[in-house]
Coordinates of C-alpha atoms in Angstrom, one line a residue:
Chain A
M1 CA -0.2 -0.1 -0.2
T2 CA 1.7 3.2 -1.3
E3 CA 1.1 6.9 -0.1
T4 CA -2.1 7.8 -2.2
P5 CA -3.8 10.8 -0.4
T6 CA -6.7 10.8 -2.6
T7 CA -9.2 12.2 0.2
A8 CA -8.8 15.2 2.4
Q9 CA -5.6 15.0 4.7
M10 CA -6.5 15.6 8.8
L11 CA -2.8 15.8 10.0
S12 CA 0.0 15.6 8.6
T13 CA 3.9 16.7 9.7
E14 CA 6.7 18.0 8.0
G15 CA 10.4 17.5 9.7
L16 CA 8.7 17.3 13.1
C17 CA 11.9 17.2 15.4
K18 CA 11.8 17.3 19.2
S19 CA 14.4 17.1 21.4
F20 CA 14.9 16.9 24.8
G21 CA 18.6 17.8 25.9
G22 CA 20.7 15.4 23.6
L23 CA 18.3 13.2 22.9
R24 CA 16.3 13.2 19.9
A25 CA 12.6 12.0 21.1
V26 CA 11.0 13.1 17.5
H27 CA 13.2 13.0 15.0
N28 CA 12.4 14.4 10.9
L29 CA 8.9 13.0 10.8
N30 CA 6.9 12.7 7.9
F31 CA 3.6 11.8 9.0
H32 CA -0.3 12.0 7.5
V33 CA -3.6 11.1 8.7
D34 CA -6.4 11.2 6.0
D35 CA -9.9 12.2 7.0
G36 CA -11.4 9.4 8.2
E37 CA -8.7 6.8 8.3
I38 CA -8.0 4.6 11.8
V39 CA -4.1 4.7 11.7
A40 CA -2.3 3.0 14.5
I41 CA 1.9 3.8 15.4
I42 CA 3.5 0.4 16.7
G43 CA 7.2 0.7 17.6
P44 CA 9.1 -0.2 21.0
N45 CA 8.8 1.9 24.3
G46 CA 11.2 5.3 23.8
S47 CA 10.4 5.6 20.0
G48 CA 8.6 8.6 20.4
K49 CA 5.0 7.5 20.1
T50 CA 3.8 9.3 23.2
T51 CA 5.6 12.4 22.5
F52 CA 4.5 12.7 19.0
F53 CA 1.1 12.7 20.7
N54 CA 1.8 15.4 23.1
L55 CA 3.5 17.4 20.3
I56 CA 0.3 17.3 18.1
M57 CA -1.3 18.6 21.9
Q58 CA 1.4 21.3 22.4
L59 CA 1.9 20.1 25.5
Y60 CA 5.5 20.4 24.6
D61 CA 7.5 22.6 22.1
V62 CA 8.1 21.4 19.1
T63 CA 12.3 21.9 18.3
S64 CA 11.9 22.6 15.0
G65 CA 8.9 21.5 11.7
S66 CA 5.4 21.9 11.0
I67 CA 2.3 20.3 11.9
Y68 CA -0.7 21.1 9.8
L69 CA -4.6 20.0 10.8
G70 CA -7.6 19.8 8.0
P71 CA -7.8 20.4 4.7
E72 CA -7.0 23.7 4.6
R73 CA -3.2 23.0 6.6
R74 CA -3.6 25.2 9.3
E75 CA -0.3 25.4 11.2
I76 CA -1.4 24.3 14.6
V77 CA 2.8 24.6 16.0
G78 CA 2.9 27.0 18.7
L79 CA -0.7 27.4 19.5
P80 CA -1.4 26.9 23.6
T81 CA -2.9 23.8 24.5
H82 CA -6.6 24.0 25.2
R83 CA -7.0 25.9 21.7
I84 CA -5.7 22.7 20.2
N85 CA -8.8 20.8 21.4
A86 CA -11.2 23.9 20.7
L87 CA -9.9 23.3 16.9
G88 CA -10.4 18.9 16.6
I89 CA -7.7 17.2 18.3
S90 CA -9.0 15.5 21.4
R91 CA -6.9 12.3 23.1
T92 CA -6.7 10.0 25.8
F93 CA -3.6 8.7 28.2
Q94 CA -1.6 5.9 28.5
T95 CA -2.1 5.8 32.0
L96 CA -5.3 6.8 33.0
R97 CA -6.1 10.4 34.2
L98 CA -9.5 11.3 34.3
F99 CA -10.4 13.8 36.8
T100 CA -11.3 10.9 39.8
N101 CA -13.0 13.0 42.0
L102 CA -15.3 14.8 39.6
T103 CA -18.3 12.2 38.9
V104 CA -18.5 10.4 36.0
L105 CA -20.9 13.4 33.9
E106 CA -18.9 16.0 35.8
N107 CA -16.1 14.6 33.4
V108 CA -17.7 14.5 30.0
L109 CA -18.7 17.8 31.1
V110 CA -15.6 19.4 31.0
G111 CA -15.1 17.7 28.2
M112 CA -17.4 20.1 26.9
N113 CA -16.4 23.1 28.6
R114 CA -15.2 25.0 25.6
H115 CA -18.6 24.8 24.0
L116 CA -20.6 26.7 27.1
S117 CA -19.9 30.1 28.1
T118 CA -17.6 30.5 31.2
N119 CA -19.4 33.6 32.5
Y120 CA -19.3 32.7 36.2
W121 CA -20.9 36.0 37.5
S122 CA -24.3 34.8 35.7
A123 CA -23.5 31.2 37.4
L124 CA -24.7 32.7 40.6
V125 CA -27.6 34.9 38.9
R126 CA -28.5 31.8 37.2
P127 CA -30.7 33.2 34.2
E128 CA -33.2 30.8 31.9
S129 CA -30.5 31.3 29.5
L130 CA -27.9 29.2 31.2
R131 CA -30.4 27.0 32.7
L132 CA -31.3 25.9 29.7
E133 CA -28.0 25.3 28.2
E134 CA -26.4 23.3 31.1
K135 CA -29.5 21.1 30.7
E136 CA -28.8 21.0 27.0
A137 CA -25.1 19.8 27.8
E138 CA -25.9 17.3 30.6
E139 CA -28.4 15.7 27.7
R140 CA -25.4 15.9 25.3
A141 CA -23.2 14.3 27.8
L142 CA -25.5 11.0 28.6
D143 CA -25.9 10.9 25.1
T144 CA -22.6 10.4 24.7
L145 CA -22.2 8.5 27.4
S146 CA -24.9 6.0 26.3
F147 CA -22.3 5.2 23.5
F148 CA -21.5 2.9 25.9
G149 CA -24.7 1.1 27.0
E150 CA -25.5 1.0 30.2
R151 CA -22.2 0.5 31.5
L152 CA -21.6 4.8 32.6
L153 CA -24.9 5.8 32.6
S154 CA -26.0 3.7 35.5
M155 CA -22.9 5.1 36.9
C156 CA -23.3 9.1 36.1
N157 CA -23.5 10.4 39.6
E158 CA -20.7 8.5 41.3
P159 CA -17.4 10.1 41.2
A160 CA -15.1 8.6 38.5
H161 CA -12.9 6.7 41.4
S162 CA -15.4 4.4 42.1
L163 CA -15.4 2.7 38.4
S164 CA -13.8 -0.3 37.4
Y165 CA -10.4 0.1 35.6
A166 CA -12.1 -0.7 32.0
N167 CA -15.2 1.4 32.5
R168 CA -12.2 4.4 33.2
R169 CA -11.3 3.7 30.3
R170 CA -14.6 3.9 28.5
L171 CA -15.2 7.3 30.1
E172 CA -11.8 8.6 28.9
I173 CA -12.9 7.9 25.5
A174 CA -16.1 9.4 26.2
R175 CA -14.9 12.6 27.7
V176 CA -12.9 12.3 24.1
L177 CA -16.3 12.1 21.7
A178 CA -18.5 14.6 24.3
S179 CA -15.4 17.7 22.8
D180 CA -16.6 16.6 19.6
P181 CA -13.1 16.3 18.1
K182 CA -12.5 15.5 14.4
L183 CA -9.3 13.9 15.2
I184 CA -8.9 11.3 18.3
L185 CA -5.5 10.4 19.7
L186 CA -5.8 6.9 22.1
D187 CA -2.8 6.2 23.5
E188 CA -2.3 2.7 24.1
P189 CA -6.5 2.2 24.8
V190 CA -6.3 -1.3 25.7
A191 CA -3.3 -1.9 27.9
G192 CA -3.9 -3.7 30.8
M193 CA -6.8 -4.9 29.8
N194 CA -8.3 -8.8 29.0
P195 CA -8.9 -10.2 25.7
T196 CA -12.8 -10.2 25.8
E197 CA -12.6 -6.0 26.8
T198 CA -10.1 -5.9 24.0
R199 CA -12.5 -7.2 21.6
E200 CA -15.0 -4.8 23.0
V201 CA -12.9 -1.9 22.7
M202 CA -12.1 -3.1 19.1
S203 CA -16.0 -2.4 18.0
D204 CA -16.0 0.5 19.7
I205 CA -13.3 2.0 17.9
E206 CA -14.9 1.0 14.8
R207 CA -17.7 2.6 15.9
I208 CA -16.1 5.4 17.1
N209 CA -14.9 5.1 12.7
E210 CA -18.1 4.9 11.4
S211 CA -19.4 8.1 13.2
G212 CA -17.4 10.0 11.5
Y213 CA -14.4 10.9 13.4
T214 CA -10.9 10.1 12.3
V215 CA -8.8 7.8 14.7
L216 CA -4.8 7.6 15.5
L217 CA -4.0 5.3 18.0
I218 CA -1.0 4.2 19.8
E219 CA -1.2 0.1 20.6
H220 CA 1.7 -2.6 21.9
D221 CA -1.4 -4.8 21.1
M222 CA -1.3 -6.5 17.6
T223 CA -4.4 -8.2 17.8
L224 CA -6.0 -4.7 17.8
V225 CA -3.6 -3.1 15.2
R226 CA -4.3 -5.7 13.1
G227 CA -8.5 -5.8 13.3
V228 CA -8.5 -2.0 13.2
A229 CA -6.0 -0.3 11.3
G230 CA -6.4 0.9 7.9
R231 CA -2.9 1.6 8.0
V232 CA 0.1 1.0 10.1
V233 CA 2.9 3.6 11.0
A234 CA 6.2 1.9 12.9
F235 CA 8.7 4.2 15.0
D236 CA 11.6 3.1 16.1
H237 CA 14.2 6.1 18.1
G238 CA 11.4 8.8 17.1
Q239 CA 12.0 8.5 13.1
K240 CA 9.3 6.7 10.7
I241 CA 11.1 3.1 9.9
A242 CA 8.0 1.5 7.9
E243 CA 4.5 2.8 6.9
G244 CA 1.6 0.6 5.0
S245 CA -0.5 -2.2 5.7
F246 CA -0.1 -4.5 9.0
D247 CA 1.1 -7.5 7.5
H248 CA 3.6 -5.3 5.3
V249 CA 4.8 -3.0 8.6
C250 CA 5.3 -6.9 10.6
S251 CA 7.6 -8.3 7.8
D252 CA 9.9 -5.0 7.6
P253 CA 13.3 -6.3 8.3
E254 CA 13.8 -2.9 10.1
V255 CA 11.0 -3.5 12.4
I256 CA 11.4 -6.3 13.1
E257 CA 14.9 -5.3 14.3
A258 CA 13.6 -2.6 15.8
Y259 CA 11.7 -5.1 18.3
L260 CA 13.7 -8.4 18.2
G261 CA 17.2 -7.7 17.0
R262 CA 19.3 -4.5 18.8
Q263 CA 19.8 -6.3 22.5
S264 CA 23.6 -7.2 21.2
N265 CA 26.2 -4.9 19.9
H266 CA 28.3 -8.1 19.2
A267 CA 25.4 -9.4 17.3
K268 CA 25.9 -7.2 14.7
K269 CA 29.2 -7.9 13.5
R270 CA 28.7 -11.2 13.2
P271 CA 28.7 -12.3 10.1
R272 CA 25.8 -11.4 7.9
T273 CA 24.4 -15.4 7.5
A274 CA 24.7 -15.8 10.9
R275 CA 22.5 -12.7 11.4
K276 CA 19.9 -13.5 9.0
R277 CA 19.4 -16.8 10.2
S278 CA 18.6 -15.8 13.0
R279 CA 16.3 -13.0 12.0
R280 CA 14.2 -15.8 10.0
R281 CA 13.9 -18.4 13.2
S282 CA 12.7 -15.3 14.9
S283 CA 10.3 -14.6 12.7
Chain B
M1 CA -25.6 25.6 78.8
D2 CA -26.0 29.5 77.6
I3 CA -22.2 30.1 77.6
W4 CA -22.0 27.3 75.1
I5 CA -24.2 28.9 72.9
Q6 CA -22.4 31.9 73.6
Q7 CA -19.4 30.4 72.3
L8 CA -20.6 28.1 69.6
I9 CA -21.9 31.8 67.8
N10 CA -18.6 32.9 68.3
A11 CA -16.9 29.9 66.9
L12 CA -19.3 30.6 63.7
T13 CA -18.0 34.3 63.6
I14 CA -14.2 33.7 63.5
G15 CA -14.9 30.1 61.6
G16 CA -16.3 32.4 58.7
M17 CA -13.2 34.1 58.5
Y18 CA -10.8 31.4 58.7
T19 CA -13.3 29.9 55.8
L20 CA -13.0 32.7 53.5
V21 CA -9.2 32.9 54.0
A22 CA -8.6 29.0 53.8
V23 CA -10.6 28.6 50.7
G24 CA -8.5 31.2 49.0
F25 CA -5.4 29.3 50.5
T26 CA -7.1 25.7 48.7
I27 CA -7.7 27.2 45.4
F28 CA -4.7 28.6 44.8
F29 CA -2.5 25.4 46.3
G30 CA -5.5 23.4 44.0
V31 CA -4.6 25.1 40.4
L32 CA -1.3 26.1 40.7
R33 CA 0.3 23.5 43.6
L34 CA 1.5 27.2 45.2
I35 CA 1.2 28.0 48.7
N36 CA 0.4 31.6 48.7
F37 CA 1.7 33.0 51.8
A38 CA 1.1 36.4 50.5
H39 CA -2.5 35.6 50.6
G40 CA -2.6 37.0 54.8
E41 CA -1.2 40.3 53.6
V42 CA -4.5 40.4 51.2
F43 CA -6.3 39.8 53.8
M44 CA -4.6 42.9 55.5
F45 CA -4.6 45.2 52.6
A46 CA -8.2 44.8 52.5
A47 CA -9.0 45.7 55.8
F48 CA -7.2 49.0 55.2
V49 CA -9.2 49.7 51.9
A50 CA -12.1 48.9 54.1
L51 CA -10.9 51.6 56.8
A52 CA -9.7 54.4 54.3
V53 CA -13.1 53.8 53.1
S54 CA -14.2 54.1 55.9
S55 CA -12.6 57.8 57.0
I56 CA -13.5 59.2 53.0
C57 CA -16.7 58.7 54.3
V58 CA -17.3 60.4 57.3
A59 CA -15.3 63.0 55.8
V60 CA -17.8 63.7 52.9
G61 CA -20.5 63.0 55.4
I62 CA -21.9 59.4 54.6
T63 CA -23.1 58.5 58.0
N64 CA -25.6 55.8 57.4
G65 CA -24.3 52.7 59.2
P66 CA -25.2 50.0 56.5
V67 CA -23.9 52.1 53.3
V68 CA -20.5 52.6 54.7
I69 CA -20.3 49.1 55.4
I70 CA -22.0 47.6 51.9
L71 CA -18.8 50.0 50.5
M72 CA -16.5 49.1 52.9
F73 CA -17.0 45.4 51.4
L74 CA -17.1 46.1 47.7
F75 CA -14.6 48.2 47.9
A76 CA -11.8 45.9 50.0
M77 CA -13.6 42.8 47.6
G78 CA -13.1 44.7 44.4
T79 CA -9.5 46.3 45.2
C80 CA -8.0 42.8 46.2
A81 CA -9.1 40.9 43.5
A82 CA -7.4 43.6 41.5
L83 CA -4.3 43.0 43.8
G84 CA -4.7 39.7 43.7
G85 CA -5.2 39.3 39.6
L86 CA -1.7 41.9 39.7
L87 CA -0.1 39.7 42.0
E88 CA -0.4 36.7 39.9
R89 CA 0.3 38.5 36.4
I90 CA 3.7 39.7 38.1
A91 CA 5.0 37.6 40.5
F92 CA 3.2 33.7 39.9
K93 CA 2.6 33.8 36.3
P94 CA 6.5 34.3 35.1
L95 CA 7.4 31.7 37.5
R96 CA 4.6 29.0 35.7
G97 CA 6.3 25.5 35.4
M98 CA 8.8 26.2 38.4
P99 CA 8.9 24.2 41.5
P100 CA 7.1 24.8 44.0
L101 CA 8.9 26.1 46.4
L102 CA 10.1 28.5 44.4
L103 CA 6.7 29.9 44.0
L104 CA 6.1 29.7 48.2
V105 CA 9.4 31.9 48.3
T106 CA 7.9 34.4 46.0
S107 CA 4.8 34.6 48.1
L108 CA 6.9 35.2 51.0
A109 CA 8.5 38.2 49.0
V110 CA 5.0 39.5 47.9
G111 CA 3.7 39.3 51.5
I112 CA 6.4 41.3 52.6
V113 CA 5.8 44.0 50.0
I114 CA 2.5 44.6 50.7
R115 CA 2.8 44.4 54.6
E116 CA 5.9 47.3 54.3
A117 CA 3.9 49.1 52.1
V118 CA 0.7 49.5 54.2
K119 CA 3.3 50.1 56.8
E120 CA 5.1 52.9 55.7
F121 CA 2.1 54.8 53.3
Y122 CA -0.7 54.3 55.4
P123 CA -0.5 57.6 57.6
E124 CA 0.4 56.3 60.8
G125 CA 0.2 52.6 59.9
A126 CA 2.8 51.1 62.3
N127 CA 0.2 51.8 64.9
P128 CA -2.7 49.6 65.4
Q129 CA -5.7 51.6 64.1
A130 CA -9.2 52.4 65.4
F131 CA -11.9 50.3 62.8
F132 CA -14.9 51.8 61.9
S133 CA -17.6 49.4 63.6
P134 CA -20.7 51.2 64.6
Y135 CA -22.7 48.0 65.7
A136 CA -20.4 46.5 68.2
Y137 CA -22.2 47.6 71.5
N138 CA -25.7 47.3 69.5
T139 CA -26.6 43.9 71.5
F140 CA -29.7 42.0 72.3
Q141 CA -30.6 38.6 74.5
I142 CA -31.7 35.8 73.3
G143 CA -32.4 33.9 76.8
G144 CA -29.1 34.3 78.5
V145 CA -27.5 34.4 75.2
T146 CA -26.1 38.2 74.6
L147 CA -25.5 38.9 70.8
S148 CA -24.0 42.0 68.7
Y149 CA -25.8 42.8 65.1
T150 CA -21.8 43.2 64.2
Q151 CA -22.1 39.5 64.3
I152 CA -25.2 38.3 63.4
G153 CA -24.4 40.8 60.6
L154 CA -20.8 38.9 60.0
V155 CA -22.2 35.1 60.7
A156 CA -24.8 36.0 57.5
V157 CA -22.2 37.4 55.2
S158 CA -19.8 34.7 55.5
V159 CA -22.4 32.1 55.3
I160 CA -23.7 33.9 52.4
L161 CA -20.4 34.2 50.6
V162 CA -19.4 30.5 51.5
F163 CA -22.8 29.5 49.9
C164 CA -21.5 31.4 47.0
V165 CA -18.0 29.5 46.6
Y166 CA -20.1 26.3 47.1
L167 CA -22.1 27.3 44.2
L168 CA -19.5 28.5 41.8
V169 CA -17.7 25.5 42.7
T170 CA -20.2 22.6 41.9
R171 CA -22.6 24.4 40.0
T172 CA -21.1 26.1 37.2
W173 CA -18.4 25.4 33.9
M174 CA -15.7 27.4 36.0
G175 CA -15.7 25.4 39.1
R176 CA -16.2 22.7 37.2
A177 CA -12.8 23.9 35.3
M178 CA -11.2 24.3 38.3
R179 CA -11.8 21.4 40.1
A180 CA -10.4 19.3 36.9
T181 CA -7.3 21.8 36.4
S182 CA -6.7 20.6 40.0
E183 CA -7.0 17.2 40.2
D184 CA -4.6 17.2 36.7
R185 CA -4.1 20.6 35.0
D186 CA -2.2 19.0 31.6
A187 CA -5.3 16.7 31.2
A188 CA -7.8 19.8 31.6
L189 CA -5.7 21.6 29.1
M190 CA -5.7 18.6 26.7
M191 CA -10.0 18.9 27.6
G192 CA -9.7 22.2 26.3
V193 CA -9.9 23.8 29.3
D194 CA -7.9 27.5 29.8
V195 CA -6.3 26.8 32.3
D196 CA -4.8 30.1 32.1
A197 CA -8.1 31.6 32.5
V198 CA -9.4 29.7 35.4
I199 CA -6.1 30.5 37.1
R200 CA -6.7 34.3 37.1
N201 CA -10.0 33.5 38.1
A202 CA -8.6 31.5 41.1
F203 CA -6.8 34.6 42.5
F204 CA -10.0 36.9 41.7
I205 CA -12.5 34.4 43.3
G206 CA -9.2 34.1 45.8
S207 CA -8.6 37.0 47.1
A208 CA -12.1 39.1 46.9
L209 CA -13.0 36.2 49.5
G210 CA -10.1 36.9 51.7
A211 CA -10.7 40.9 51.4
A212 CA -13.8 39.9 53.1
A213 CA -12.8 38.5 55.6
G214 CA -10.2 40.7 56.3
V215 CA -13.4 43.7 56.4
M216 CA -14.9 41.1 59.1
N217 CA -12.3 40.8 61.1
G218 CA -12.1 44.7 61.5
L219 CA -15.9 45.4 62.2
F220 CA -15.7 42.4 64.4
Y221 CA -12.5 43.2 66.3
Q222 CA -12.8 47.2 65.9
S223 CA -8.9 47.3 65.1
V224 CA -6.6 46.5 62.5
R225 CA -2.5 46.3 62.7
F226 CA -0.5 46.3 59.5
D227 CA 1.1 43.3 60.7
M228 CA -2.2 41.3 61.2
G229 CA -2.4 39.4 57.9
W230 CA 0.7 37.1 59.0
V231 CA -1.3 34.8 62.3
M232 CA -4.3 35.4 59.9
G233 CA -2.4 33.9 56.7
I234 CA -1.2 30.9 58.9
K235 CA -5.0 30.0 60.4
G236 CA -6.2 30.1 57.2
F237 CA -3.7 27.2 55.8
T238 CA -4.1 25.4 58.9
A239 CA -7.7 25.4 57.8
A240 CA -7.4 24.8 54.3
V241 CA -4.7 21.8 55.5
I242 CA -6.7 20.6 57.8
G243 CA -9.5 20.3 54.9
G244 CA -7.0 19.1 52.6
L245 CA -5.4 21.5 50.2
G246 CA -7.0 21.7 46.7
N247 CA -10.4 20.8 48.4
V248 CA -12.8 23.6 48.5
Y249 CA -15.0 21.3 50.5
G250 CA -12.6 20.5 53.1
A251 CA -11.6 24.4 53.4
I252 CA -14.7 25.1 54.2
F253 CA -15.2 22.2 56.8
G254 CA -11.5 22.9 57.8
G255 CA -12.3 26.9 59.0
Y256 CA -15.5 25.8 61.1
A257 CA -13.4 23.2 62.6
L258 CA -10.5 25.0 63.5
A259 CA -12.5 27.5 65.0
L260 CA -14.8 25.2 67.3
F261 CA -11.6 23.9 68.0
E262 CA -10.0 27.3 69.1
V263 CA -13.4 28.2 71.3
L264 CA -13.1 25.2 73.1
V265 CA -10.0 25.4 74.1
V266 CA -10.2 29.1 75.6
A267 CA -13.1 27.3 77.6
L268 CA -11.8 24.4 78.9
V269 CA -8.2 25.1 78.7
P270 CA -7.2 27.3 81.6
N271 CA -5.5 30.5 80.1
G272 CA -6.8 29.2 77.3
S273 CA -6.9 32.5 75.2
Q274 CA -3.2 32.9 75.8
Y275 CA -2.5 29.6 74.6
K276 CA -4.6 29.0 71.5
D277 CA -2.5 29.7 68.9
V278 CA 0.2 27.1 70.5
F279 CA -2.6 25.0 70.1
V280 CA -3.5 25.8 66.9
F281 CA 0.2 25.3 65.3
M282 CA 0.4 21.8 66.9
I283 CA -3.0 20.6 65.1
L284 CA -1.2 21.9 62.1
I285 CA 1.8 20.1 62.8
A286 CA 0.0 17.0 64.1
I287 CA -1.8 17.1 60.4
L288 CA 0.7 17.7 58.4
V289 CA 2.8 14.6 59.6
F290 CA 0.1 12.0 60.2
R291 CA -3.0 13.2 57.6
P292 CA -0.8 15.1 54.8
S293 CA -3.8 15.2 52.5
G294 CA -6.3 16.6 55.2
L295 CA -8.7 15.1 57.2
L296 CA -11.1 14.6 54.4
G297 CA -8.6 14.6 51.5
T298 CA -7.8 11.9 49.3
P299 CA -4.7 11.9 49.0
Q300 CA -3.4 14.1 46.1
E301 CA -1.0 11.9 43.1
K302 CA -0.1 13.6 40.7
V303 CA 1.7 17.1 41.6
G304 CA 2.6 19.5 39.5

């Protein structure tokens, strides 16, 4: 599968770099996600996947390069993080970062904050218009929670810390959906889940995609990547080392080496034939 | 029995002040991980603004008690909200992302500047000033309990303000954004919360509430001094710590709990009124050692 951007681009980067001191966490990255795609980023730990997400959200300052959003290619480098969300990118976290003391419903409402007037003086007087707005927001939040059936709805007035682990992950996704994004970034959505739960998340991601959202996800679980991703991008040392269909990427020698082959320096010094043999065995 | 009711009402009065100061401490800590020791000085500054307002009112011939008191509250709260916003902008915003200790030391420095400025520039600022309090001696009796109108008014004002804070925090977008920011600033940012605006608002609200407490303190004790902010700062901080820093409900609980405790010490311990601060600081130390997240607090997971 080659790069043929026939559809509009949702997100693209050009020459994106991020260094932490001497460490090049992301290096000269050219990357794109098309509208309506599900793209998975894979790569060993420390290969710059989450850093890439943080760069998209402008949580880190970009060292050099550009990030463009949407078909109009709007440059988003340098914007404040909360504006990125307003422009339509929203994310979940590898380690859950819910507002655990807020209720389930409130967590979703925080995701909708920017759609609402934030005049807090009127909040004390509570005019009719505000009450209406809040009621609408709440209905929309409940609607979003119903994406996961009764699992979250039945808990909507409980604090988020009372949820089970899988439900917390679901709530993170609900919170993202509520902020009405165009592009959703999922950072290891099935980390710590059992196979049954993983299958359920896979169908959730497909449903999200079918509702018109573009999805970019980081995942180590190859079942999920194989199942949902239309395109797979492999990272290593902050660089894109392979791109294409799941099978194409997984048979790429550089990818295999990134995952399996670099543990020993002396292995590199071994004769080529020996290395090839060992590679064949491991794949 | 009557003496207990009397003491309970005293506790409600000073508890209201502690609570209003503590709410400021707790929301500054929530949104910025800042222990703002300048907050006590803002409290003191408010009392002097109110004092100036009362002097000006008397000078221009406004002597209607309620009018003067309302003007005192409005001006003090308005000025201090602006002062809080200014401090945030010039003292704390440039330090965003620095270690919390740096912010704490900055707040101490800012506090010294405010305290010394009042001492030097307010006329006779180094001496205690008599505070305008027209109803302090208008008392009435219920059973054997003697109440002054001032005290009743102060309890009412503090309860109303605390209730407003409660509404603000639980029912409004800003309050929800504030609580979200307190729990996880980066996550809030990425959910589209304008954290800069939240921090600004926290300073407006916190400082205005501290200012209200400053005016109440003047009306209650009928005297203000340039150095009264320090002790109030520690008490407000203690109240916030009792409830768990960052937890607004906790601050409300902590303020009243601390006042009740103080009143009990005064009533039960021989010479208690001389030792009450000692007991307060013992409480502070004990809580910092054994329950650093407060009596109500859930343990603070992520900091910064």
